[in-house]
Amino acid sequence: MDQTAKLDLPYIMPSQAQKHVTHNEALRLLDGLVQLSVIDRDLPDPPTAPAEGDRYLVSPGGSGAWMGWDGAVAHHADGVWQKLTPQPGWRAWVEDEGKLIAFDGSSWQVVGGIPASGAQIQNAALLGIGTAADAANPFSARVNKALWTALYTAEGGNGDLFHTMNKENAAGDVGILMQSGFVTKALMGLFGSDNWRLSVSSDGSVFHDAIRAEAGSGRIALPSNPKFVAHLNYDQYVAADSWTKVAVNSADYNDQGVFDAGTNRFTAPAAGLYGFGAAIGWKQNGANVPSAAKAKLVRNGSLDLTAPLVMPSLSVIATDGSETVLHLQAMALLATGDTVELRQLFGSFDGYVPQTVTRFWGWWVA
């Protein structure tokens, strides 16, 4: 063996003439390799006026005296360029970048920094960008902006971009948590099922579903928006010429508990715009035929929310309460705690508000 195994330093052989030549060659190699520091690693061509002892890492596409030296150390000694082929584990300081790099057997990588362009990172246990990652958050980033962009067709991609998040099974969770001061204020994703949910919280512990989308049908629900449908479950007597609260006393649907069947009223849980509707009927008492049927919505027990809706003649209406006399629709801005109720009046003669057709409903708009 004429050279050392790692650095290819020449041995002085027995009975060798001019031993100083071999010795000086080894010193020259050591001078180029020990405490390795390179001026630049982005040049494919040799500089025009190198100084004795200058060292560079040859970038891809080396030419001239550096032809075929890509990734090697170019050492200028005794007026000529000398190629030093890196071995796995070599380290070098890049002077113009202020970075320490290491050779991994195929390319040079930044030590303790961002890998060089084109480098592969496989099966890394932790990755922190601007902050320290840990076992609970093996990928962590402390940044002000993040950009994901598609690989364009001209770059070898297809121009599309998909961000995939996967869970093991339907019973698991997969989603996005949005926090303020590291307190979760919103959740979006598939939680405990394959139905999509958006939930919000003021304290990070109690959450309210704002939107739900059923996986099997695509149907959308707004479970936190107050809404109700109620009906009258008996024939209510109403005296002649007297505005009477319709005792709607049975809720078919009562999200957020906004309708009180005991008081027959809706109560606004929050300030906002609400919509209301009602179906009004008439059932004859004996032979009496009122001159008109009227209905209106009343706010807070005394304020007309709508002008009375009037059916001026009941002579064409079935007397058994099987037909709807009036349909009432309204929208109103309400304050928190405002109440809304349905009232009805029969002109000149009494009658019944029939259970068969009487309905009252409402919902949050905005």
Coordinates of C-alpha atoms in Angstrom, one line a residue:
M1 CA 0.0 0.0 0.0
D2 CA 1.5 3.3 -1.1
Q3 CA -1.1 5.6 0.5
T4 CA -3.1 6.0 3.8
A5 CA -6.6 4.5 3.8
K6 CA -8.5 7.7 4.7
L7 CA -6.7 10.8 3.4
D8 CA -4.6 9.2 0.6
L9 CA -1.4 10.6 2.1
P10 CA 1.6 9.1 0.3
Y11 CA 3.9 6.8 2.3
I12 CA 7.7 7.1 2.2
M13 CA 8.8 3.8 0.8
P14 CA 12.0 1.9 1.9
S15 CA 15.1 2.8 -0.1
Q16 CA 13.1 5.6 -1.8
A17 CA 15.1 8.4 -3.4
Q18 CA 14.1 12.0 -2.9
K19 CA 12.1 11.2 0.2
H20 CA 11.5 14.9 0.7
V21 CA 9.3 15.0 -2.3
T22 CA 6.9 12.4 -0.9
H23 CA 7.0 14.0 2.5
N24 CA 6.2 17.4 1.1
E25 CA 3.3 16.0 -0.9
A26 CA 1.8 14.6 2.3
L27 CA 2.3 17.9 4.0
R28 CA 0.6 19.7 1.1
L29 CA -2.4 17.4 1.4
L30 CA -2.6 17.9 5.1
D31 CA -2.4 21.6 4.6
G32 CA -5.4 21.4 2.3
L33 CA -7.5 19.0 4.5
V34 CA -6.8 19.8 8.2
Q35 CA -9.1 22.4 9.7
L36 CA -10.9 22.5 6.3
S37 CA -12.3 25.8 5.4
V38 CA -13.5 26.8 1.9
I39 CA -14.0 30.3 0.5
D40 CA -17.1 29.5 -1.5
R41 CA -19.3 26.5 -2.6
D42 CA -21.3 28.1 -5.4
L43 CA -18.6 28.4 -8.1
P44 CA -18.5 25.9 -11.1
D45 CA -15.4 27.6 -12.6
P46 CA -12.0 28.4 -11.0
P47 CA -11.4 32.0 -10.0
T48 CA -9.1 33.9 -12.2
A49 CA -6.5 34.9 -9.6
P50 CA -6.5 32.4 -6.7
A51 CA -4.1 32.8 -3.8
E52 CA -1.8 30.0 -2.6
G53 CA -3.7 27.7 -0.3
D54 CA -7.2 28.8 -1.4
R55 CA -9.9 26.1 -1.2
Y56 CA -13.3 25.9 -2.8
L57 CA -16.1 23.4 -3.0
V58 CA -16.9 22.9 -6.7
S59 CA -20.6 23.4 -7.5
P60 CA -22.4 21.3 -10.1
G61 CA -21.3 21.8 -13.6
G62 CA -17.6 22.3 -12.9
S63 CA -15.6 23.4 -15.9
G64 CA -12.0 24.2 -16.9
A65 CA -9.5 22.9 -14.4
W66 CA -12.5 21.8 -12.3
M67 CA -14.1 19.7 -14.9
G68 CA -15.7 16.6 -13.3
W69 CA -14.9 17.8 -9.8
D70 CA -18.5 18.4 -8.7
G71 CA -18.7 18.3 -4.9
A72 CA -14.9 17.9 -4.5
V73 CA -12.6 20.3 -2.6
A74 CA -10.4 22.3 -5.1
H75 CA -7.1 23.2 -3.3
H76 CA -4.8 25.7 -5.0
A77 CA -1.2 24.7 -4.1
D78 CA 2.1 25.4 -5.9
G79 CA 0.3 27.3 -8.6
V80 CA -2.0 24.4 -9.6
W81 CA -5.4 23.1 -8.6
Q82 CA -5.5 19.9 -6.6
K83 CA -8.7 17.8 -6.3
L84 CA -9.4 16.5 -2.8
T85 CA -12.3 13.9 -3.0
P86 CA -14.5 14.1 0.1
Q87 CA -15.2 11.1 2.3
P88 CA -18.3 10.6 4.5
G89 CA -17.9 12.6 7.7
W90 CA -15.7 15.3 6.3
R91 CA -16.6 18.7 7.7
A92 CA -15.9 22.2 6.2
W93 CA -16.5 25.8 7.2
V94 CA -18.0 27.9 4.3
E95 CA -16.5 31.3 4.8
D96 CA -18.8 33.4 2.7
E97 CA -21.9 31.8 4.3
G98 CA -20.7 31.4 7.9
K99 CA -22.0 27.8 7.9
L100 CA -20.5 24.4 8.9
I101 CA -21.3 21.7 6.4
A102 CA -20.6 17.9 6.4
F103 CA -20.4 15.4 3.6
D104 CA -22.9 12.5 4.0
G105 CA -21.5 10.3 1.3
S106 CA -23.4 11.9 -1.6
S107 CA -23.7 15.6 -0.9
W108 CA -22.7 18.4 1.5
Q109 CA -25.3 19.2 4.2
V110 CA -25.5 22.1 6.6
V111 CA -24.7 21.0 10.2
G112 CA -27.5 22.1 12.6
G113 CA -29.2 24.2 9.9
I114 CA -31.3 24.0 6.8
P115 CA -30.3 21.2 4.4
A116 CA -29.0 22.2 1.1
S117 CA -31.4 22.4 -1.9
G118 CA -32.3 18.9 -3.2
A119 CA -31.3 17.2 0.0
Q120 CA -33.4 14.3 1.3
I121 CA -34.6 14.1 4.9
Q122 CA -36.0 10.7 5.6
N123 CA -37.6 9.3 8.9
A124 CA -36.5 12.3 11.0
A125 CA -37.7 12.0 14.5
L126 CA -38.0 15.8 15.2
L127 CA -38.1 18.9 13.0
G128 CA -38.2 22.4 14.5
I129 CA -38.2 25.6 12.4
G130 CA -37.5 28.7 14.5
T131 CA -38.3 26.7 17.6
A132 CA -37.6 23.4 19.3
A133 CA -39.7 20.3 18.4
D134 CA -40.5 17.8 21.1
A135 CA -42.2 14.4 21.4
A136 CA -45.6 16.0 21.7
N137 CA -45.1 18.2 18.7
P138 CA -42.4 16.4 16.6
F139 CA -42.9 19.0 13.8
S140 CA -42.9 22.6 15.1
A141 CA -42.5 25.9 13.4
R142 CA -42.4 29.5 14.8
V143 CA -42.9 31.7 11.8
N144 CA -45.2 34.6 10.6
K145 CA -46.1 33.1 7.3
A146 CA -46.1 29.7 5.6
L147 CA -46.5 29.0 1.9
W148 CA -47.4 25.7 0.2
T149 CA -47.4 25.9 -3.6
A150 CA -48.0 23.3 -6.3
L151 CA -45.1 22.0 -8.3
Y152 CA -45.8 23.4 -11.8
T153 CA -45.9 21.3 -14.9
A154 CA -42.8 22.9 -16.3
E155 CA -41.0 21.8 -13.1
G156 CA -42.0 18.2 -13.4
G157 CA -45.2 18.4 -11.4
N158 CA -48.9 18.6 -12.5
G159 CA -49.7 22.0 -11.1
D160 CA -52.1 20.7 -8.4
L161 CA -51.7 20.8 -4.6
F162 CA -53.4 18.6 -2.1
H163 CA -52.8 18.6 1.7
T164 CA -53.7 15.2 3.1
M165 CA -54.5 14.5 6.7
N166 CA -55.4 10.9 7.6
K167 CA -56.7 9.1 10.7
E168 CA -56.6 5.4 11.5
N169 CA -60.4 4.8 11.6
A170 CA -63.8 6.6 11.8
A171 CA -63.7 6.6 15.6
G172 CA -60.5 8.7 15.7
D173 CA -59.9 12.4 15.3
V174 CA -58.3 14.4 12.5
G175 CA -58.6 18.1 12.2
I176 CA -57.2 21.6 12.6
L177 CA -57.0 23.3 16.0
M178 CA -57.0 27.1 16.0
Q179 CA -55.7 28.7 19.2
S180 CA -55.3 32.1 20.9
G181 CA -52.6 32.2 23.5
F182 CA -52.3 28.4 23.1
V183 CA -55.9 28.1 24.2
T184 CA -58.0 26.2 21.5
K185 CA -60.8 28.4 20.3
A186 CA -61.9 26.5 17.2
L187 CA -61.8 23.0 15.9
M188 CA -62.4 21.9 12.3
G189 CA -62.3 18.3 11.0
L190 CA -63.6 14.8 11.6
F191 CA -63.9 14.2 15.3
G192 CA -65.2 10.8 16.6
S193 CA -66.8 10.0 13.2
D194 CA -66.5 10.7 9.5
N195 CA -68.9 13.7 9.7
W196 CA -67.2 17.1 9.3
R197 CA -67.6 19.6 12.1
L198 CA -66.7 23.1 12.9
S199 CA -66.8 23.9 16.6
V200 CA -65.9 27.0 18.6
S201 CA -65.2 27.8 22.2
S202 CA -64.7 30.9 24.4
D203 CA -62.6 29.1 27.0
G204 CA -61.0 26.1 25.3
S205 CA -63.0 23.6 27.3
V206 CA -66.7 23.9 26.3
F207 CA -67.2 23.7 22.5
H208 CA -70.3 24.5 20.4
D209 CA -70.8 23.0 17.0
A210 CA -71.4 25.8 14.5
I211 CA -71.6 23.6 11.4
R212 CA -72.0 19.9 10.8
A213 CA -71.9 18.1 7.4
E214 CA -73.1 14.5 7.2
A215 CA -70.7 12.2 5.4
G216 CA -73.3 10.0 3.9
S217 CA -75.5 12.6 2.4
G218 CA -73.7 16.0 2.5
R219 CA -76.6 17.5 4.4
I220 CA -75.6 20.6 6.4
A221 CA -76.8 21.4 9.9
L222 CA -76.3 24.6 11.9
P223 CA -76.9 23.1 15.4
S224 CA -76.1 26.2 17.4
N225 CA -78.5 28.5 15.5
P226 CA -81.7 28.8 17.6
K227 CA -84.8 27.5 15.8
F228 CA -88.2 26.0 16.7
V229 CA -91.4 24.6 15.4
A230 CA -94.5 24.3 17.7
H231 CA -98.2 23.5 17.5
L232 CA -101.3 23.8 19.5
N233 CA -102.5 20.4 20.8
Y234 CA -106.1 21.3 21.6
D235 CA -108.9 23.5 20.3
Q236 CA -108.4 26.9 22.0
Y237 CA -111.5 29.0 22.6
V238 CA -111.2 32.7 21.7
A239 CA -113.9 35.3 22.7
A240 CA -115.2 37.7 20.1
D241 CA -113.3 41.0 19.4
S242 CA -110.5 40.1 21.9
W243 CA -106.8 39.8 20.9
T244 CA -105.8 36.5 22.6
K245 CA -102.4 34.8 22.8
V246 CA -102.5 31.5 21.0
A247 CA -101.5 29.0 23.5
V248 CA -99.1 27.1 21.3
N249 CA -98.0 24.5 23.8
S250 CA -96.2 21.7 22.2
A251 CA -92.7 22.0 20.5
D252 CA -92.0 19.7 17.6
Y253 CA -88.4 21.0 17.4
N254 CA -86.8 23.3 19.9
D255 CA -83.1 23.8 19.3
Q256 CA -81.4 25.7 22.1
G257 CA -84.6 25.6 24.1
V258 CA -85.7 29.0 22.7
F259 CA -89.4 28.2 22.8
D260 CA -91.2 27.9 26.1
A261 CA -94.4 25.7 25.8
G262 CA -95.5 26.9 29.2
T263 CA -95.6 30.6 28.3
N264 CA -96.2 29.9 24.6
R265 CA -93.4 32.3 23.7
F266 CA -90.1 32.4 21.9
T267 CA -87.2 34.1 23.7
A268 CA -84.2 35.5 21.8
P269 CA -81.0 34.0 23.2
A270 CA -78.9 36.7 21.5
A271 CA -79.3 39.9 19.7
G272 CA -79.8 39.5 15.9
L273 CA -82.1 39.1 13.0
Y274 CA -84.8 36.4 13.3
G275 CA -87.5 35.0 11.0
F276 CA -90.9 33.9 12.1
G277 CA -93.9 32.2 10.6
A278 CA -97.3 31.0 11.6
A279 CA -100.3 29.1 10.2
I280 CA -103.7 30.3 11.5
G281 CA -107.0 28.4 11.5
W282 CA -110.6 28.8 12.6
K283 CA -113.1 26.3 13.9
Q284 CA -116.8 27.2 14.3
N285 CA -118.5 27.5 17.7
G286 CA -122.1 26.5 17.2
A287 CA -123.5 28.5 14.3
N288 CA -121.3 31.6 14.8
V289 CA -119.4 32.9 11.8
P290 CA -117.0 35.7 12.7
S291 CA -116.8 38.7 10.4
A292 CA -113.1 38.3 10.1
A293 CA -110.1 36.4 11.4
K294 CA -106.9 38.4 12.4
A295 CA -103.5 37.4 13.5
K296 CA -100.2 39.2 14.5
L297 CA -96.9 38.7 16.2
V298 CA -96.3 40.6 19.5
R299 CA -92.9 41.4 21.0
N300 CA -92.4 41.6 24.8
G301 CA -96.1 41.1 25.5
S302 CA -97.3 44.5 24.2
L303 CA -95.5 45.7 21.1
D304 CA -96.9 44.7 17.7
L305 CA -94.1 43.1 15.8
T306 CA -96.2 43.0 12.7
A307 CA -99.4 44.7 11.5
P308 CA -102.4 42.4 11.9
L309 CA -103.0 40.1 8.9
V310 CA -106.7 39.9 8.1
M311 CA -109.0 37.3 6.5
P312 CA -112.2 39.4 5.9
S313 CA -114.6 36.6 5.3
L314 CA -114.8 33.1 6.8
S315 CA -117.9 32.1 4.8
V316 CA -115.7 30.1 2.3
I317 CA -113.6 28.4 5.0
A318 CA -114.4 24.9 6.3
T319 CA -116.1 25.2 9.7
D320 CA -114.4 22.1 11.2
G321 CA -110.9 23.7 11.5
S322 CA -109.4 21.6 8.8
E323 CA -108.3 24.6 6.6
T324 CA -105.7 27.3 7.2
V325 CA -107.1 30.8 7.2
L326 CA -103.9 32.8 7.3
H327 CA -100.2 32.4 6.8
L328 CA -98.0 34.9 8.7
Q329 CA -94.4 35.6 7.8
A330 CA -92.1 38.2 9.4
M331 CA -88.5 39.1 10.1
A332 CA -87.3 41.3 13.0
L333 CA -84.2 42.6 14.8
L334 CA -84.4 41.5 18.4
A335 CA -82.4 42.2 21.5
T336 CA -81.2 39.5 23.9
G337 CA -84.2 38.4 26.0
D338 CA -86.9 39.8 23.7
T339 CA -90.0 37.6 23.5
V340 CA -92.3 36.9 20.5
E341 CA -95.8 35.4 20.7
L342 CA -98.7 34.7 18.4
R343 CA -102.1 36.4 18.9
Q344 CA -105.4 35.9 17.2
L345 CA -108.8 37.7 17.0
F346 CA -112.3 36.8 15.7
G347 CA -114.5 39.7 14.8
S348 CA -118.1 40.0 16.0
F349 CA -118.4 36.3 17.0
D350 CA -116.3 33.9 19.0
G351 CA -114.6 30.7 17.7
Y352 CA -111.9 28.2 18.2
V353 CA -108.2 28.2 17.2
P354 CA -108.0 24.6 15.9
Q355 CA -105.3 22.2 16.9
T356 CA -105.4 20.7 13.4
V357 CA -103.7 23.5 11.5
T358 CA -102.2 26.0 14.1
R359 CA -98.4 26.2 13.9
F360 CA -95.8 28.7 15.1
W361 CA -92.1 28.6 14.1
G362 CA -89.0 30.8 14.1
W363 CA -85.3 30.7 13.4
W364 CA -82.1 32.7 13.7
V365 CA -81.1 34.5 10.4
A366 CA -78.0 36.6 11.3

